[in-house]
């Protein structure tokens, strides 16, 4: 009986202090140390992706998006207004999204820890909706964008009870494929993932020499 109790206590202690516990590390590890492995969204979506062979491709595409464009924008205290820095980041997101028309996205809204939970959840949702609205204004179909699951102050990037701009943010993530798209109906997931991203909305500046006059084309 003593051996049984000792083993049980050891297992319990290991479970409580396991360094690989995502929740433990996200709150008590160094900010940024917890990397999203693609486990976003609800369980039924994950099951569907796994059963249809999409899961690995979605994760690869999500990692591409996060590495090639800024996926996070920040907000002023108690505000859902997009400043110029946020709009510039979202223009980068829009350029990327336009060149991958087979892909769907979600925007998650977050706040810092100041204020009541219910108010923060509503504020986080307004921030997510503001981002979706701006992306739509850039020519992205609203059917490919979803403002959902505001986390309020429950998933801070920096653990603090005070005002923290880095916690007042939205995060845009790849969540899956548009099932009605011809490429996806043919199962060409890998072709989408490894397509070259060409920043076609911003052509490079060229120089033309005409006699003694130099012209700049922007």
Coordinates of N, CA and C in Angstrom, one line a residue:
X1 N 0.8 -1.2 0.0 CA 0.0 0.0 0.0 C 0.9 1.3 0.0
X2 N 2.0 1.2 0.8 CA 2.9 2.4 0.8 C 3.5 2.6 -0.5
X3 N 3.9 1.5 -1.2 CA 4.5 1.7 -2.5 C 3.5 2.3 -3.5
X4 N 2.2 1.8 -3.4 CA 1.2 2.3 -4.3 C 1.0 3.8 -4.1
X5 N 1.0 4.3 -2.8 CA 0.8 5.7 -2.5 C 2.0 6.5 -3.0
X6 N 3.2 6.0 -2.8 CA 4.3 6.7 -3.3 C 4.4 6.9 -4.8
X7 N 4.0 5.8 -5.5 CA 4.0 5.9 -7.0 C 2.9 6.9 -7.4
X8 N 1.7 6.8 -6.8 CA 0.7 7.7 -7.1 C 1.1 9.2 -6.9
X9 N 1.7 9.4 -5.8 CA 2.2 10.8 -5.5 C 3.2 11.3 -6.5
X10 N 4.1 10.4 -6.9 CA 5.1 10.7 -7.9 C 4.5 11.1 -9.2
X11 N 3.5 10.3 -9.7 CA 2.9 10.5 -10.9 C 2.1 11.9 -10.9
X12 N 1.5 12.1 -9.8 CA 0.7 13.4 -9.6 C 1.7 14.6 -9.7
X13 N 2.8 14.5 -9.0 CA 3.8 15.5 -9.0 C 4.3 15.8 -10.3
X14 N 4.6 14.7 -11.1 CA 5.2 14.9 -12.4 C 4.1 15.5 -13.3
X15 N 2.9 15.1 -13.2 CA 1.8 15.7 -14.0 C 1.7 17.2 -13.7
X16 N 1.9 17.6 -12.5 CA 1.7 19.0 -12.1 C 2.8 19.9 -12.5
X17 N 4.0 19.3 -12.7 CA 5.2 20.1 -13.0 C 5.8 19.8 -14.3
X18 N 5.1 19.0 -15.2 CA 5.7 18.6 -16.4 C 6.1 19.8 -17.3
X19 N 7.4 19.9 -17.7 CA 7.8 21.1 -18.4 C 7.2 21.2 -19.8
X20 N 6.6 20.1 -20.3 CA 6.0 20.1 -21.6 C 4.5 20.5 -21.6
X21 N 4.0 20.8 -20.4 CA 2.6 21.2 -20.3 C 2.4 22.6 -21.0
X22 N 1.6 22.7 -22.1 CA 1.5 23.9 -22.8 C 1.0 25.1 -22.0
X23 N -0.1 24.8 -21.2 CA -0.7 25.8 -20.4 C 0.3 26.3 -19.3
X24 N 1.1 25.4 -18.7 CA 2.1 25.8 -17.7 C 3.1 26.7 -18.3
X25 N 3.6 26.3 -19.5 CA 4.7 27.1 -20.1 C 4.2 28.4 -20.6
X26 N 2.9 28.4 -21.1 CA 2.4 29.7 -21.7 C 2.3 30.8 -20.7
X27 N 2.0 30.4 -19.4 CA 1.9 31.4 -18.4 C 3.1 31.7 -17.6
X28 N 4.0 30.7 -17.5 CA 5.1 30.8 -16.6 C 6.5 30.8 -17.3
X29 N 6.5 30.5 -18.6 CA 7.7 30.5 -19.4 C 8.0 31.9 -19.9
X30 N 9.1 32.0 -20.6 CA 9.5 33.3 -21.2 C 8.5 33.6 -22.3
X31 N 8.2 34.8 -22.4 CA 7.2 35.2 -23.5 C 7.8 34.8 -24.8
X32 N 6.9 34.2 -25.6 CA 7.4 33.7 -26.9 C 8.0 32.3 -26.9
X33 N 8.1 31.7 -25.8 CA 8.8 30.4 -25.7 C 7.8 29.3 -26.2
X34 N 6.5 29.6 -26.1 CA 5.5 28.6 -26.5 C 5.1 28.9 -27.9
X35 N 5.5 28.0 -28.8 CA 5.3 28.1 -30.2 C 4.0 27.4 -30.6
X36 N 3.1 28.0 -31.3 CA 1.9 27.4 -31.7 C 2.2 26.3 -32.7
X37 N 1.8 25.1 -32.3 CA 2.1 23.9 -33.2 C 0.9 23.6 -34.1
X38 N 0.0 24.5 -34.3 CA -1.1 24.3 -35.1 C -2.4 23.9 -34.4
X39 N -2.3 23.8 -33.1 CA -3.5 23.3 -32.3 C -4.5 24.4 -32.0
X40 N -4.9 25.2 -33.1 CA -5.8 26.2 -32.9 C -7.2 25.7 -33.3
X41 N -8.3 26.4 -32.9 CA -9.6 26.0 -33.3 C -10.2 25.0 -32.4
X42 N -11.4 24.5 -32.7 CA -12.0 23.6 -31.8 C -11.8 22.1 -32.3
X43 N -12.1 21.2 -31.4 CA -11.7 19.8 -31.6 C -12.3 19.2 -32.9
X44 N -13.6 19.5 -33.2 CA -14.2 18.9 -34.4 C -13.5 19.4 -35.6
X45 N -13.0 20.6 -35.7 CA -12.2 21.1 -36.8 C -10.9 20.3 -37.0
X46 N -10.3 20.1 -35.8 CA -9.0 19.3 -35.9 C -9.3 17.9 -36.3
X47 N -10.3 17.3 -35.8 CA -10.7 15.9 -36.3 C -10.9 15.8 -37.8
X48 N -11.7 16.8 -38.3 CA -12.0 16.9 -39.7 C -10.7 17.0 -40.5
X49 N -9.8 17.9 -40.1 CA -8.5 18.1 -40.8 C -7.7 16.8 -40.8
X50 N -7.7 16.1 -39.7 CA -6.9 14.9 -39.6 C -7.5 13.8 -40.5
X51 N -8.8 13.7 -40.4 CA -9.4 12.6 -41.2 C -9.3 12.8 -42.7
X52 N -9.3 14.0 -43.1 CA -9.2 14.3 -44.6 C -7.8 14.6 -45.1
X53 N -6.8 14.4 -44.2 CA -5.4 14.5 -44.6 C -4.9 16.0 -44.7
X54 N -5.7 16.9 -44.2 CA -5.4 18.3 -44.4 C -4.5 18.9 -43.2
X55 N -4.5 18.2 -42.1 CA -3.9 18.8 -40.9 C -2.5 19.3 -41.1
X56 N -1.6 18.4 -41.6 CA -0.2 18.8 -41.7 C 0.0 19.9 -42.7
X57 N -0.8 19.9 -43.7 CA -0.7 21.0 -44.7 C -1.2 22.4 -44.1
X58 N -2.2 22.3 -43.3 CA -2.7 23.5 -42.6 C -1.6 24.1 -41.7
X59 N -1.0 23.2 -41.0 CA 0.1 23.6 -40.0 C 1.2 24.2 -40.8
X60 N 1.6 23.6 -41.9 CA 2.7 24.1 -42.7 C 2.4 25.5 -43.3
X61 N 1.1 25.6 -43.7 CA 0.7 26.9 -44.3 C 0.6 28.0 -43.2
X62 N 0.1 27.6 -42.1 CA 0.1 28.5 -40.9 C 1.5 29.0 -40.6
X63 N 2.4 28.1 -40.6 CA 3.8 28.5 -40.2 C 4.4 29.5 -41.3
X64 N 4.0 29.2 -42.6 CA 4.5 30.1 -43.6 C 3.9 31.5 -43.5
X65 N 2.6 31.6 -43.2 CA 1.9 32.9 -43.0 C 2.6 33.7 -41.9
X66 N 2.8 33.0 -40.8 CA 3.4 33.7 -39.6 C 4.8 34.1 -39.8
X67 N 5.5 33.4 -40.7 CA 6.9 33.8 -40.9 C 7.1 34.8 -42.0
X68 N 6.1 34.9 -42.9 CA 6.3 35.8 -44.1 C 5.6 37.2 -43.9
X69 N 4.6 37.2 -43.1 CA 3.9 38.5 -42.8 C 3.7 38.7 -41.4
X70 N 3.5 39.9 -40.9 CA 3.1 40.1 -39.4 C 1.7 39.6 -39.2
X71 N 1.6 38.6 -38.3 CA 0.3 38.1 -38.0 C -0.4 38.7 -36.8
X72 N 0.3 39.6 -36.1 CA -0.2 40.3 -34.9 C -0.2 41.8 -35.1
X73 N -1.3 42.4 -34.6 CA -1.4 43.8 -34.6 C -1.8 44.2 -33.2
X74 N -1.4 45.4 -32.7 CA -1.6 45.9 -31.4 C -2.5 47.1 -31.3
X75 N -3.0 47.3 -30.1 CA -4.1 48.4 -30.0 C -3.7 49.3 -28.8
X76 N -4.3 50.5 -28.8 CA -4.2 51.4 -27.7 C -5.1 50.9 -26.5
X77 N -4.9 51.4 -25.3 CA -5.6 50.9 -24.2 C -7.1 51.2 -24.4
X78 N -7.9 50.2 -24.1 CA -9.4 50.3 -24.2 C -9.9 50.8 -25.5
X79 N -9.2 50.3 -26.6 CA -9.6 50.7 -27.9 C -9.6 49.6 -28.9
X80 N -10.5 49.7 -29.9 CA -10.5 48.7 -31.0 C -10.1 49.4 -32.3
X81 N -9.6 50.7 -32.2 CA -9.3 51.4 -33.4 C -7.9 51.0 -33.9
X82 N -7.8 50.9 -35.3 CA -6.6 50.5 -35.9 C -5.7 51.7 -36.2
X83 N -4.5 51.8 -35.6 CA -3.6 52.9 -35.9 C -2.9 52.6 -37.2
X84 N -2.0 53.5 -37.7 CA -1.4 53.4 -38.9 C -0.4 52.1 -39.0
X85 N 0.2 51.9 -37.9 CA 1.1 50.7 -37.8 C 0.3 49.4 -38.0
X86 N -0.9 49.4 -37.3 CA -1.8 48.2 -37.5 C -2.3 48.1 -38.9
X87 N -2.7 49.2 -39.5 CA -3.2 49.1 -40.9 C -2.1 48.7 -41.9
X88 N -0.8 49.1 -41.7 CA 0.3 48.7 -42.5 C 0.5 47.2 -42.4
X89 N 0.4 46.6 -41.2 CA 0.6 45.2 -41.0 C -0.6 44.4 -41.7
X90 N -1.8 45.0 -41.6 CA -2.9 44.3 -42.2 C -2.9 44.4 -43.7
X91 N -2.3 45.4 -44.3 CA -2.1 45.5 -45.7 C -1.2 44.4 -46.2
X92 N -0.1 44.1 -45.3 CA 0.8 43.0 -45.6 C 0.0 41.7 -45.6
X93 N -0.8 41.5 -44.6 CA -1.6 40.3 -44.5 C -2.5 40.1 -45.7
X94 N -3.2 41.2 -46.1 CA -4.1 41.2 -47.2 C -3.4 40.8 -48.5
X95 N -2.2 41.3 -48.7 CA -1.4 40.9 -49.9 C -1.1 39.4 -50.0
X96 N -0.8 38.9 -48.8 CA -0.5 37.5 -48.7 C -1.8 36.7 -49.0
X97 N -2.9 37.0 -48.3 CA -4.1 36.3 -48.3 C -4.7 36.3 -49.8
X98 N -4.5 37.4 -50.5 CA -5.1 37.5 -51.9 C -4.4 36.4 -52.8
X99 N -3.2 36.1 -52.5 CA -2.4 35.2 -53.4 C -2.6 33.7 -53.0
X100 N -3.4 33.5 -51.9 CA -3.8 32.1 -51.5 C -5.3 32.0 -51.4
X101 N -6.0 32.1 -52.5 CA -7.5 32.1 -52.4 C -8.1 30.9 -51.9
X102 N -7.3 29.8 -51.7 CA -7.9 28.5 -51.3 C -7.9 28.4 -49.7
X103 N -7.5 29.5 -49.1 CA -7.2 29.4 -47.6 C -8.2 30.2 -46.8
X104 N -8.6 29.7 -45.7 CA -9.5 30.4 -44.7 C -8.6 30.8 -43.5
X105 N -9.1 31.9 -42.8 CA -8.4 32.5 -41.7 C -9.4 32.8 -40.6
X106 N -8.8 32.8 -39.4 CA -9.5 33.3 -38.2 C -8.7 34.4 -37.5
X107 N -9.4 35.4 -37.0 CA -8.7 36.5 -36.2 C -9.2 36.4 -34.8
X108 N -8.2 36.3 -33.9 CA -8.5 36.2 -32.4 C -8.1 37.5 -31.8
X109 N -9.1 37.9 -30.9 CA -8.9 39.2 -30.2 C -8.5 39.0 -28.8
X110 N -7.5 39.8 -28.3 CA -7.0 39.7 -26.9 C -6.9 41.1 -26.3
X111 N -6.9 41.1 -25.0 CA -6.8 42.4 -24.2 C -5.7 42.2 -23.1
X112 N -5.4 43.3 -22.4 CA -4.6 43.1 -21.3 C -5.5 42.7 -20.1
X113 N -4.9 42.7 -18.9 CA -5.7 42.2 -17.7 C -6.5 43.2 -17.0
X114 N -6.4 44.5 -17.4 CA -7.1 45.6 -16.8 C -8.6 45.5 -17.1
X115 N -9.5 45.5 -16.1 CA -10.9 45.6 -16.4 C -11.6 44.2 -16.2
X116 N -12.9 44.2 -16.1 CA -13.7 43.0 -15.9 C -13.6 42.0 -17.1
X117 N -13.7 40.7 -16.8 CA -13.5 39.7 -17.8 C -14.6 39.9 -18.9
X118 N -15.8 40.1 -18.6 CA -16.8 40.2 -19.6 C -16.6 41.4 -20.5
X119 N -16.2 42.5 -20.0 CA -15.9 43.6 -20.8 C -14.7 43.3 -21.7
X120 N -13.7 42.7 -21.2 CA -12.5 42.4 -22.0 C -12.8 41.4 -23.1
X121 N -13.6 40.4 -22.9 CA -14.0 39.5 -23.9 C -14.7 40.3 -25.1
X122 N -15.6 41.2 -24.7 CA -16.3 42.0 -25.7 C -15.3 42.9 -26.5
X123 N -14.4 43.5 -25.7 CA -13.4 44.3 -26.4 C -12.5 43.5 -27.3
X124 N -12.1 42.3 -26.9 CA -11.3 41.5 -27.7 C -12.0 41.1 -29.0
X125 N -13.3 40.9 -28.9 CA -14.1 40.6 -30.1 C -14.2 41.8 -31.0
X126 N -14.4 43.0 -30.5 CA -14.4 44.2 -31.3 C -13.1 44.4 -32.0
X127 N -12.0 44.1 -31.4 CA -10.7 44.2 -32.1 C -10.6 43.2 -33.2
X128 N -11.0 41.9 -33.0 CA -11.0 41.0 -34.1 C -11.9 41.4 -35.2
X129 N -13.1 41.9 -34.9 CA -14.0 42.4 -35.9 C -13.5 43.5 -36.7
X130 N -12.7 44.4 -36.0 CA -12.1 45.6 -36.7 C -11.1 45.1 -37.7
X131 N -10.3 44.1 -37.4 CA -9.3 43.5 -38.3 C -10.0 42.9 -39.5
X132 N -11.0 42.1 -39.2 CA -11.8 41.4 -40.3 C -12.3 42.5 -41.3
X133 N -12.9 43.5 -40.7 CA -13.5 44.6 -41.5 C -12.4 45.3 -42.4
X134 N -11.2 45.5 -41.9 CA -10.2 46.1 -42.7 C -9.7 45.2 -43.8
X135 N -9.6 43.9 -43.5 CA -9.1 43.0 -44.5 C -10.2 42.9 -45.6
X136 N -11.4 42.9 -45.3 CA -12.5 42.9 -46.3 C -12.4 44.2 -47.1
X137 N -12.1 45.3 -46.5 CA -11.9 46.6 -47.3 C -10.7 46.5 -48.3
X138 N -9.8 45.5 -48.1 CA -8.7 45.4 -48.9 C -9.0 44.3 -50.0
X139 N -10.2 43.9 -50.1 CA -10.6 43.0 -51.2 C -10.6 41.5 -50.9
X140 N -10.6 41.2 -49.6 CA -10.7 39.8 -49.2 C -12.1 39.4 -48.9
X141 N -12.6 38.3 -49.4 CA -13.9 37.9 -49.2 C -14.2 37.6 -47.7
X142 N -15.3 38.1 -47.2 CA -15.6 37.9 -45.8 C -15.9 36.4 -45.5
X143 N -16.3 35.7 -46.6 CA -16.5 34.3 -46.3 C -15.3 33.5 -46.0
X144 N -14.1 34.1 -46.2 CA -12.8 33.4 -45.9 C -12.3 33.9 -44.6
X145 N -13.0 34.8 -43.9 CA -12.5 35.4 -42.7 C -13.5 35.2 -41.5
X146 N -13.0 35.0 -40.3 CA -13.8 34.8 -39.2 C -13.3 35.4 -38.0
X147 N -14.0 36.3 -37.3 CA -13.6 36.9 -36.1 C -14.3 36.1 -35.0
X148 N -13.6 35.3 -34.3 CA -14.2 34.4 -33.3 C -13.3 34.3 -32.0
X149 N -13.9 33.6 -31.0 CA -13.2 33.1 -29.9 C -12.3 34.2 -29.3
X150 N -12.9 35.4 -29.0 CA -12.1 36.4 -28.3 C -11.6 35.8 -26.9
X151 N -10.3 35.9 -26.7 CA -9.8 35.4 -25.4 C -9.7 36.4 -24.3
X152 N -10.2 37.6 -24.6 CA -10.1 38.6 -23.5 C -8.7 38.7 -22.9
X153 N -8.6 38.6 -21.6 CA -7.3 38.7 -21.0 C -6.7 37.3 -20.6
X154 N -7.3 36.2 -21.1 CA -7.0 34.9 -20.6 C -5.7 34.3 -21.2
X155 N -5.2 34.9 -22.3 CA -4.0 34.3 -22.9 C -3.0 35.5 -23.1
X156 N -2.4 36.0 -22.1 CA -1.5 37.1 -22.2 C -0.2 36.7 -22.8
X157 N 0.4 37.5 -23.6 CA 1.8 37.3 -24.1 C 2.8 37.6 -23.1
X158 N 2.5 38.7 -22.3 CA 3.3 39.1 -21.2 C 2.5 39.0 -19.9
X159 N 2.9 38.2 -18.9 CA 2.1 37.9 -17.7 C 2.2 39.1 -16.8
X160 N 1.2 40.0 -16.8 CA 1.2 41.1 -15.9 C -0.3 41.5 -15.7
X161 N -0.6 42.1 -14.5 CA -1.9 42.6 -14.2 C -2.1 44.0 -14.7
X162 N -1.0 44.7 -15.1 CA -1.1 46.1 -15.5 C -1.3 46.2 -17.0
X163 N -1.3 47.5 -17.4 CA -1.4 47.8 -18.9 C -0.2 47.3 -19.6
X164 N -0.5 46.5 -20.7 CA 0.6 46.0 -21.5 C 0.2 46.0 -23.0
X165 N 0.8 46.8 -23.8 CA 0.4 46.9 -25.2 C 0.5 45.6 -25.9
X166 N 1.6 44.8 -25.6 CA 1.8 43.6 -26.4 C 0.6 42.6 -26.1
X167 N -0.1 42.7 -25.0 CA -1.2 41.9 -24.7 C -2.5 42.3 -25.5
X168 N -2.5 43.6 -25.8 CA -3.7 44.2 -26.5 C -3.5 44.0 -28.0
X169 N -3.9 42.9 -28.5 CA -3.6 42.5 -29.8 C -4.6 41.6 -30.5
X170 N -4.5 41.5 -31.8 CA -5.2 40.4 -32.5 C -4.2 39.5 -33.2
X171 N -4.5 38.3 -33.4 CA -3.7 37.3 -34.1 C -4.4 36.7 -35.2
X172 N -3.9 36.8 -36.4 CA -4.6 36.2 -37.6 C -3.9 34.8 -37.9
X173 N -4.7 33.8 -38.0 CA -4.1 32.5 -38.2 C -4.8 31.7 -39.4
X174 N -4.1 30.9 -40.1 CA -4.7 30.0 -41.1 C -5.5 28.9 -40.3
X175 N -6.7 28.7 -40.8 CA -7.5 27.6 -40.1 C -7.9 26.5 -41.0
X176 N -7.7 26.6 -42.3 CA -8.1 25.5 -43.1 C -8.2 26.0 -44.6
X177 N -8.9 25.1 -45.4 CA -9.0 25.4 -46.8 C -10.4 25.6 -47.2
X178 N -10.6 26.4 -48.3 CA -12.0 26.6 -48.8 C -12.4 25.3 -49.6
X179 N -13.3 24.6 -49.0 CA -13.6 23.3 -49.6 C -14.1 23.3 -51.0
X180 N -14.7 24.4 -51.4 CA -15.4 24.4 -52.7 C -14.4 24.9 -53.8
X181 N -13.1 25.2 -53.4 CA -12.1 25.7 -54.4 C -11.7 24.5 -55.2
X182 N -11.5 24.6 -56.6 CA -11.2 23.5 -57.5 C -9.9 22.8 -57.0
X183 N -8.9 23.6 -56.6 CA -7.6 22.9 -56.2 C -7.8 22.0 -55.0
X184 N -8.7 22.4 -54.1 CA -8.9 21.7 -52.9 C -9.8 20.5 -53.2
X185 N -10.7 20.6 -54.1 CA -11.6 19.5 -54.5 C -10.7 18.4 -55.1
X186 N -9.6 18.8 -55.7 CA -8.7 17.8 -56.3 C -7.6 17.4 -55.3
X187 N -7.7 17.8 -54.1 CA -6.7 17.4 -53.1 C -5.3 18.0 -53.3
X188 N -5.2 19.1 -53.9 CA -3.9 19.7 -54.2 C -3.4 20.6 -53.0
X189 N -3.4 20.0 -51.8 CA -3.1 20.8 -50.6 C -1.6 21.2 -50.7
X190 N -0.7 20.3 -51.0 CA 0.7 20.6 -51.0 C 1.1 21.7 -52.1
X191 N 0.3 21.7 -53.2 CA 0.6 22.7 -54.2 C 0.3 24.1 -53.7
X192 N -0.7 24.2 -52.8 CA -1.1 25.4 -52.2 C 0.0 25.9 -51.2
X193 N 0.4 24.9 -50.4 CA 1.4 25.2 -49.3 C 2.7 25.7 -49.9
X194 N 3.1 25.1 -51.0 CA 4.5 25.4 -51.5 C 4.4 26.4 -52.7
X195 N 3.3 27.0 -52.9 CA 3.2 28.0 -54.0 C 4.1 29.2 -53.6
X196 N 4.8 29.7 -54.5 CA 5.6 30.9 -54.3 C 4.8 32.1 -53.9
X197 N 5.2 32.8 -52.9 CA 4.5 34.1 -52.5 C 5.2 35.2 -53.2
X198 N 4.5 35.8 -54.2 CA 5.0 37.0 -54.9 C 4.3 38.2 -54.5
X199 N 5.0 39.2 -53.9 CA 4.3 40.4 -53.4 C 3.9 41.3 -54.6
X200 N 3.0 40.8 -55.4 CA 2.6 41.4 -56.6 C 1.9 42.8 -56.4
X201 N 1.4 43.0 -55.3 CA 0.7 44.3 -55.0 C 1.6 45.4 -54.9
X202 N 2.9 45.1 -54.7 CA 3.9 46.2 -54.5 C 5.1 46.0 -55.5
X203 N 4.9 46.3 -56.8 CA 6.0 46.1 -57.7 C 7.3 46.9 -57.3
X204 N 8.4 46.4 -57.7 CA 9.7 47.0 -57.4 C 9.8 48.3 -58.1
X205 N 10.5 49.3 -57.5 CA 10.8 50.6 -58.2 C 11.7 50.4 -59.3
X206 N 11.5 51.0 -60.5 CA 12.3 50.9 -61.6 C 12.8 52.3 -62.0
X207 N 13.9 52.4 -62.7 CA 14.5 53.6 -63.2 C 14.6 53.6 -64.7
X208 N 14.1 54.7 -65.3 CA 14.2 54.9 -66.8 C 15.0 56.1 -67.1
X209 N 15.9 55.9 -68.0 CA 16.8 57.1 -68.4 C 16.3 57.5 -69.7
X210 N 15.9 58.8 -69.8 CA 15.4 59.4 -71.1 C 16.2 60.6 -71.3
X211 N 17.2 60.5 -72.2 CA 18.1 61.7 -72.5 C 18.8 62.0 -71.2
X212 N 18.7 63.3 -70.8 CA 19.3 63.8 -69.6 C 18.4 63.7 -68.4
X213 N 17.2 63.2 -68.6 CA 16.2 63.2 -67.5 C 16.1 61.8 -66.9
X214 N 16.1 61.7 -65.6 CA 15.9 60.4 -64.9 C 14.6 60.4 -64.3
X215 N 13.8 59.3 -64.7 CA 12.4 59.2 -64.2 C 12.3 58.0 -63.3
X216 N 11.6 58.2 -62.2 CA 11.4 57.1 -61.2 C 10.0 56.6 -61.3
X217 N 9.8 55.3 -61.5 CA 8.4 54.7 -61.5 C 8.2 54.0 -60.2
X218 N 7.2 54.4 -59.5 CA 6.9 53.7 -58.2 C 5.7 52.9 -58.3

